[in-house]
Each structure stands twice: as C-alpha cells, then as structure tokens.
C-alpha positions as semicolon CSV with decimal commas, in nm:
position;residue;x (nm);y (nm);z (nm)
1;M;1,953;-5,440;-2,176
2;S;1,904;-5,067;-2,134
3;N;1,602;-5,079;-2,364
4;E;1,443;-5,349;-2,144
5;G;1,508;-5,136;-1,838
6;N;1,341;-4,832;-1,996
7;Q;1,048;-5,045;-2,109
8;I;0,992;-5,182;-1,758
9;E;1,012;-4,831;-1,613
10;N;0,748;-4,704;-1,856
11;I;0,519;-5,001;-1,781
12;D;0,551;-4,941;-1,407
13;E;0,467;-4,574;-1,455
14;T;0,162;-4,662;-1,665
15;E;0,040;-4,912;-1,407
16;R;0,085;-4,653;-1,133
17;E;-0,125;-4,404;-1,326
18;R;-0,392;-4,665;-1,399
19;K;-0,419;-4,744;-1,029
20;K;-0,416;-4,375;-0,941
21;F;-0,724;-4,306;-1,155
22;N;-0,889;-4,648;-1,103
23;L;-0,902;-4,725;-1,474
24;I;-1,107;-5,026;-1,581
25;P;-0,982;-5,296;-1,824
26;G;-0,988;-5,173;-2,182
27;E;-0,983;-4,806;-2,080
28;D;-0,689;-4,599;-2,204
29;L;-0,547;-4,283;-2,051
30;M;-0,535;-3,994;-2,301
31;Q;-0,436;-3,679;-2,108
32;I;-0,351;-3,570;-1,753
33;H;-0,399;-3,210;-1,637
34;R;-0,336;-3,010;-1,320
35;P;-0,448;-2,660;-1,216
36;S;-0,227;-2,374;-1,329
37;L;-0,027;-2,185;-1,068
38;F;-0,234;-1,873;-1,140
39;A;-0,562;-2,059;-1,079
40;F;-0,513;-2,017;-0,704
41;A;-0,372;-1,664;-0,717
42;G;-0,659;-1,547;-0,496
43;M;-0,537;-1,770;-0,215
44;Y;-0,180;-1,638;-0,239
45;I;-0,306;-1,278;-0,236
46;M;-0,522;-1,351;0,069
47;A;-0,220;-1,506;0,244
48;L;-0,022;-1,185;0,183
49;L;-0,311;-0,980;0,324
50;V;-0,318;-1,201;0,634
51;G;0,053;-1,138;0,683
52;A;0,018;-0,764;0,618
53;V;-0,245;-0,728;0,892
54;H;0,020;-0,833;1,146
55;Y;0,222;-0,518;1,067
56;I;-0,055;-0,256;1,097
57;W;0,027;-0,172;1,460
58;T;0,401;-0,191;1,398
59;F;0,389;0,123;1,183
60;M;0,108;0,294;1,375
61;P;0,220;0,609;1,565
62;S;0,150;0,613;1,938
63;E;-0,005;0,964;1,924
64;A;-0,308;1,077;1,726
65;P;-0,226;1,257;1,399
66;G;-0,281;1,631;1,369
67;E;-0,166;1,933;1,564
68;D;-0,471;1,945;1,796
69;P;-0,654;1,610;1,776
70;G;-0,892;1,681;2,065
71;L;-0,962;1,487;2,380
72;I;-1,201;1,228;2,234
73;Q;-0,980;1,154;1,934
74;D;-0,675;1,138;2,160
75;V;-0,846;0,888;2,394
76;L;-0,971;0,672;2,106
77;W;-0,630;0,673;1,939
78;G;-0,467;0,585;2,269
79;F;-0,694;0,280;2,303
80;V;-0,646;0,168;1,941
81;S;-0,266;0,193;1,965
82;S;-0,255;0,016;2,304
83;S;-0,189;-0,354;2,354
84;L;-0,557;-0,414;2,436
85;G;-0,668;-0,222;2,128
86;E;-0,428;-0,428;1,922
87;A;-0,554;-0,752;2,077
88;V;-0,915;-0,654;1,997
89;G;-0,862;-0,476;1,665
90;F;-0,649;-0,748;1,506
91;P;-0,917;-1,022;1,542
92;L;-1,183;-0,786;1,405
93;I;-0,978;-0,717;1,092
94;M;-0,900;-1,087;1,051
95;L;-1,268;-1,178;1,088
96;F;-1,353;-0,918;0,825
97;L;-1,096;-1,076;0,591
98;A;-1,242;-1,422;0,659
99;W;-1,593;-1,292;0,583
100;F;-1,474;-1,112;0,270
101;N;-1,290;-1,426;0,157
102;R;-1,611;-1,631;0,185
103;W;-1,831;-1,359;0,036
104;I;-1,642;-1,312;-0,288
105;N;-1,638;-1,692;-0,326
106;I;-1,297;-1,718;-0,490
107;S;-1,091;-2,035;-0,490
108;S;-0,957;-1,956;-0,143
109;S;-1,305;-2,001;0,007
110;T;-1,223;-2,344;0,148
111;K;-1,290;-2,485;0,494
112;W;-0,926;-2,535;0,590
113;F;-0,828;-2,183;0,480
114;T;-1,118;-2,020;0,666
115;M;-1,046;-2,225;0,979
116;T;-0,681;-2,119;0,967
117;M;-0,784;-1,753;0,945
118;L;-1,011;-1,794;1,249
119;I;-0,727;-1,952;1,448
120;I;-0,492;-1,668;1,349
121;A;-0,758;-1,417;1,457
122;A;-0,798;-1,577;1,801
123;L;-0,428;-1,616;1,891
124;P;-0,337;-1,253;1,987
125;F;-0,642;-1,203;2,209
126;T;-0,579;-1,543;2,372
127;A;-0,219;-1,442;2,440
128;W;-0,336;-1,109;2,586
129;L;-0,577;-1,288;2,822
130;I;-0,301;-1,523;2,937
131;N;-0,061;-1,234;2,998
132;A;-0,332;-1,036;3,181
133;F;-0,469;-1,306;3,410
134;A;-0,204;-1,579;3,421
135;A;0,126;-1,396;3,386
136;D;0,303;-1,618;3,642
137;S;0,132;-1,939;3,533
138;P;0,315;-2,214;3,340
139;V;0,040;-2,173;3,078
140;N;0,194;-1,837;2,986
141;F;0,415;-1,952;2,702
142;L;0,472;-1,593;2,584
143;S;0,701;-1,371;2,788
144;G;0,549;-1,039;2,686
145;T;0,321;-0,928;2,405
146;Y;0,219;-1,133;2,103
147;P;0,506;-1,136;1,845
148;Y;0,313;-0,990;1,551
149;E;0,617;-0,939;1,325
150;I;0,742;-1,297;1,364
151;A;0,388;-1,436;1,341
152;G;0,325;-1,245;1,017
153;I;0,627;-1,403;0,847
154;F;0,540;-1,747;0,988
155;W;0,178;-1,741;0,871
156;I;0,269;-1,618;0,522
157;A;0,517;-1,906;0,486
158;F;0,271;-2,154;0,640
159;L;-0,014;-2,051;0,410
160;F;0,204;-2,043;0,099
161;V;0,327;-2,399;0,161
162;N;-0,023;-2,531;0,227
163;I;-0,175;-2,346;-0,068
164;Y;0,083;-2,501;-0,299
165;Y;0,012;-2,842;-0,144
166;F;-0,363;-2,782;-0,189
167;Q;-0,310;-2,678;-0,550
168;R;-0,107;-2,991;-0,628
169;S;-0,368;-3,214;-0,465
170;F;-0,593;-3,192;-0,773
171;C;-0,528;-3,408;-1,077
172;Y;-0,755;-3,456;-1,377
173;A;-0,754;-3,729;-1,641
174;I;-0,918;-3,767;-1,980
175;T;-0,964;-4,131;-2,080
176;T;-1,131;-4,308;-2,369
177;D;-1,442;-4,370;-2,156
178;A;-1,471;-4,088;-1,904
179;V;-1,320;-3,786;-1,733
180;I;-1,176;-3,848;-1,386
181;F;-1,118;-3,591;-1,112
182;R;-0,886;-3,691;-0,826
183;K;-0,810;-3,502;-0,505
184;D;-0,549;-3,597;-0,242
185;F;-0,531;-3,350;0,045
186;M;-0,450;-3,390;0,415
187;L;-0,467;-3,771;0,425
188;T;-0,800;-3,777;0,240
189;N;-0,854;-3,868;-0,123
190;S;-1,149;-3,883;-0,359
191;V;-1,188;-3,998;-0,718
192;R;-1,486;-3,892;-0,928
193;R;-1,553;-4,061;-1,259
194;I;-1,802;-3,917;-1,510
195;L;-1,889;-4,109;-1,825
196;Y;-1,921;-3,909;-2,146
197;S;-2,270;-4,050;-2,198
198;N;-2,384;-3,861;-1,886
199;F;-2,278;-3,520;-2,020
200;T;-2,538;-3,259;-2,106
201;D;-2,297;-2,975;-2,184
202;V;-1,933;-2,867;-2,147
203;I;-1,871;-2,507;-2,038
204;V;-1,544;-2,313;-2,076
205;Q;-1,486;-2,024;-1,834
206;Q;-1,207;-1,770;-1,878
207;G;-1,189;-1,437;-1,700
208;P;-0,979;-1,141;-1,820
209;V;-0,672;-1,261;-1,629
210;G;-0,721;-1,619;-1,746
211;S;-0,751;-1,507;-2,109
212;V;-0,422;-1,317;-2,085
213;L;-0,231;-1,589;-1,897
214;G;-0,386;-1,880;-2,085
215;Y;-0,578;-2,074;-1,821
216;G;-0,944;-2,137;-1,742
217;N;-1,208;-2,378;-1,620
218;V;-1,362;-2,660;-1,821
219;V;-1,686;-2,757;-1,644
220;P;-1,878;-3,067;-1,757
221;L;-2,250;-3,049;-1,680
222;T;-2,464;-3,357;-1,618
223;G;-2,831;-3,427;-1,568
224;S;-2,775;-3,473;-1,194
225;G;-2,673;-3,107;-1,160
226;L;-2,296;-3,154;-1,146
227;G;-2,121;-2,825;-1,218
228;L;-2,423;-2,616;-1,120
229;G;-2,497;-2,432;-0,797
230;E;-2,753;-2,194;-0,655
231;E;-2,679;-1,824;-0,619
232;T;-2,900;-1,577;-0,434
233;I;-2,932;-1,231;-0,585
234;G;-3,062;-0,948;-0,368
235;I;-3,042;-0,828;-0,009
236;S;-3,242;-0,962;0,283
237;V;-3,312;-0,718;0,565
238;G;-3,550;-0,942;0,757
239;A;-3,858;-0,766;0,888
240;A;-3,752;-0,422;0,772
241;G;-4,107;-0,321;0,682
242;G;-4,273;-0,453;0,996
243;S;-4,284;-0,111;1,160
244;L;-4,448;0,033;0,848
245;D;-4,762;-0,180;0,869
246;S;-5,082;0,021;0,874
247;K;-5,254;0,030;1,210
248;E;-5,625;0,009;1,267
249;G;-5,792;0,348;1,267
250;E;-5,516;0,528;1,074
251;S;-5,622;0,781;0,816
252;V;-5,551;0,738;0,446
253;A;-5,308;1,031;0,455
254;T;-5,101;0,851;0,719
255;S;-5,120;0,493;0,590
256;L;-5,063;0,567;0,219
257;P;-4,703;0,696;0,256
258;K;-4,624;0,393;0,473
259;K;-4,759;0,157;0,208
260;I;-4,554;0,329;-0,063
261;I;-4,234;0,315;0,145
262;K;-4,300;-0,050;0,232
263;M;-4,351;-0,133;-0,137
264;F;-4,013;0,022;-0,223
265;L;-3,848;-0,168;0,065
266;V;-3,993;-0,495;-0,064
267;L;-3,859;-0,422;-0,412
268;L;-3,514;-0,329;-0,279
269;T;-3,480;-0,625;-0,041
270;S;-3,640;-0,892;-0,259
271;Q;-3,428;-1,196;-0,338
272;R;-3,427;-1,453;-0,612
273;T;-3,226;-1,771;-0,643
274;I;-3,079;-1,874;-0,977
275;R;-2,888;-2,182;-1,089
276;T;-2,555;-2,095;-1,239
277;V;-2,227;-2,264;-1,327
278;K;-2,021;-2,313;-1,008
279;P;-1,672;-2,447;-1,083
280;D;-1,537;-2,666;-0,803
281;P;-1,170;-2,776;-0,819
282;A;-1,280;-3,129;-0,720
283;D;-1,548;-3,162;-0,991
284;C;-1,410;-2,995;-1,302
285;F;-1,091;-2,910;-1,489
286;Y;-1,016;-2,613;-1,265
287;G;-0,773;-2,348;-1,389
288;V;-0,605;-2,576;-1,645
289;R;-0,373;-2,452;-1,916
290;K;-0,514;-2,417;-2,269
291;P;-0,876;-2,487;-2,168
292;H;-1,010;-2,467;-2,523
293;E;-0,780;-2,749;-2,634
294;V;-0,898;-2,957;-2,339
295;T;-1,259;-2,887;-2,440
296;V;-1,194;-3,006;-2,796
297;V;-1,063;-3,341;-2,669
298;V;-1,352;-3,383;-2,423
299;N;-1,615;-3,290;-2,683
300;D;-1,461;-3,531;-2,933
301;R;-1,486;-3,819;-2,684
302;W;-1,839;-3,707;-2,589
303;K;-1,942;-3,712;-2,955
304;G;-1,800;-4,063;-2,994
305;A;-1,985;-4,182;-2,683
306;D;-2,314;-4,038;-2,814
307;S;-2,264;-4,207;-3,152
308;G;-2,181;-4,536;-2,983
309;S;-2,485;-4,522;-2,755
310;T;-2,710;-4,437;-3,051
311;L;-2,579;-4,735;-3,248
312;E;-2,634;-4,960;-2,948
313;E;-2,993;-4,836;-2,917
314;I;-3,055;-4,902;-3,289
315;K;-2,899;-5,247;-3,255
316;D;-3,117;-5,333;-2,955
317;L;-3,428;-5,201;-3,132
318;M;-3,356;-5,411;-3,443
319;A;-3,293;-5,720;-3,229
320;A;-3,621;-5,668;-3,044
321;Q;-3,805;-5,621;-3,375
322;A;-3,650;-5,942;-3,512
323;N;-3,760;-6,136;-3,206
324;K;-4,118;-6,013;-3,250
325;T;-4,115;-6,118;-3,618
326;E;-4,002;-6,469;-3,527
C-alpha cells in the first residue's frame, strides 16, 4: 500500500513538472537547473550599498573638519550637513548608484530594481517638501525628518527578499527535444522553448569568481540572434569639434592646428558597435552550478538532433529520387 502511495506521489510530481515546462507527448525531462546563489551576488552587494547610503549623514560631523576650515568651506559643509543638504545629496548619490548599476550591466540591471532605486531616491526629498510646505496638513505622515536609519534597514531587507524571489523565479530544463527557460516573477510568467536543431553554438562563460565557486553561464546561440546583443565601444561627445571648423578666410597657420585637433577628437570620440554574447537570465542557463557538465549534456542532445535531421534529409531525398524513377 505504501509503495502505491509513493508511486502516485512520484507520478503527480512528474505531471506537475511536465505541465510546468509545457512538455509535448513523447518528450522526456532529463535535467532541471536553477541559478546559483552567487549568480546574483551583484544585486545583493548593490542592496547593501543602497542601505549604506542611508547612514552617510548619521556619521557626518556637523562642523567642517580641520582647525581653520575657512568661511567658504564652513558654509558649504553647513549646507551639506543640514536637513536640506541631506534631502538633496541623498537623491544625487542614489541616482549615481542607479546609473552605475545600469552602466556596468551586471545582473542587477533590471527594470524593477532600477525603479525601486529611483523611488528610494525620491522619498527623502518628498518628505522634506511635505515637512516644509505642509507641516500641519494631514498629508504629512512624517512627524519630523525622514527616518534614514530605519529606512536603511527596511530597504536592505526589502531588496534582499525580492532579490531572492527574483533569483528563484528562473528555472531551466533540459529535455530530449529542447532546452526550456521558464520565468515566474511578480504574477507574470514566460516559457521559452528552443529546439536543438535551431542551435548554432553553445557558449560557456565563467569569470574568475565563477571559476572558483563553480558556477557560470551556458548560452545557446541560434540563427535568430538569441544570446547575442549589441555593445557600443567608444565615447560620444556630440558636436565636440563643431567649434574647430575652419572659417572662410582663415590662414593656413590658423586652420591647420584646428584640423589636427579635430582629427584627434574624432579618433578619441569615435564609436563602433559590435555583436557579443549577452547572457540574459530568461534566455540561457544563467549562473548554474557545474556549467561544463550542463554543456556536455546539451551538446550531446544537439549532436543527436543534428544526426537525426541529417538522416531525415537523406530519407526524404531518397524517397524523392525513387518517385522520379517510377
């Protein structure tokens, strides 16, 4: 009786997994993978930085450092350490973190994370405006200054919980027919299925930290450009050389240095766009454990799919030739 109960439980679990990955009849599930905890370490570090920014003004002295700071330095320090300076300086630092987070293009560069950082940046200044212009209004939900210390702890906890939830929202499957990438996050879900016959290459990416800790990305490339993205190399300064254009009637001695400087500016600010591998947690095996072992399994199934498709092509060609002979 107990054996029947265990058997039913296993069948139910298999059916649940088949429905989860939308497997077709005759397709078998081989392996299931999830991102490693360290794959999203950049997001956890950024969350700690967001919390640390809340404590900058807590440990900032009210007077300028030094024995004789001077009038200008004393006035500037007085503004920075004031409530208004805090309300203005905090959003600027948070906006810099949000920009830096997007610029380095780590795994934490997601829409929900960036939007949360912008909301955190706007809250203190909003509270300062309410306290300054609507102190006696019912809208003033804060009796005093913005609680940076409490907010820092709250946002660290909030971000940690949501980062873990975001990390667990990705699930990857290797089946006999395809690789399947599933994402369930904030009441939205997506399932992407890629047949082995559509593969053009399989790339393994491991950085120094990933090599030490044993995780990495396995990125399947297809003819449609899946797994690839465009990256711009260089700096654009707009019309930096516009003021260096030669004017009509200028002598050679005047226009030649301008032309040389403009040529160097063009070389320094020139840009070029290249296509490179861009791992996306929703479209590859992102930060999985033992990526080389995953690659071996995927390549083995890819090889089998190529052999099968080649045999089918030969079979169709022979059938067509036989029909012509008849």
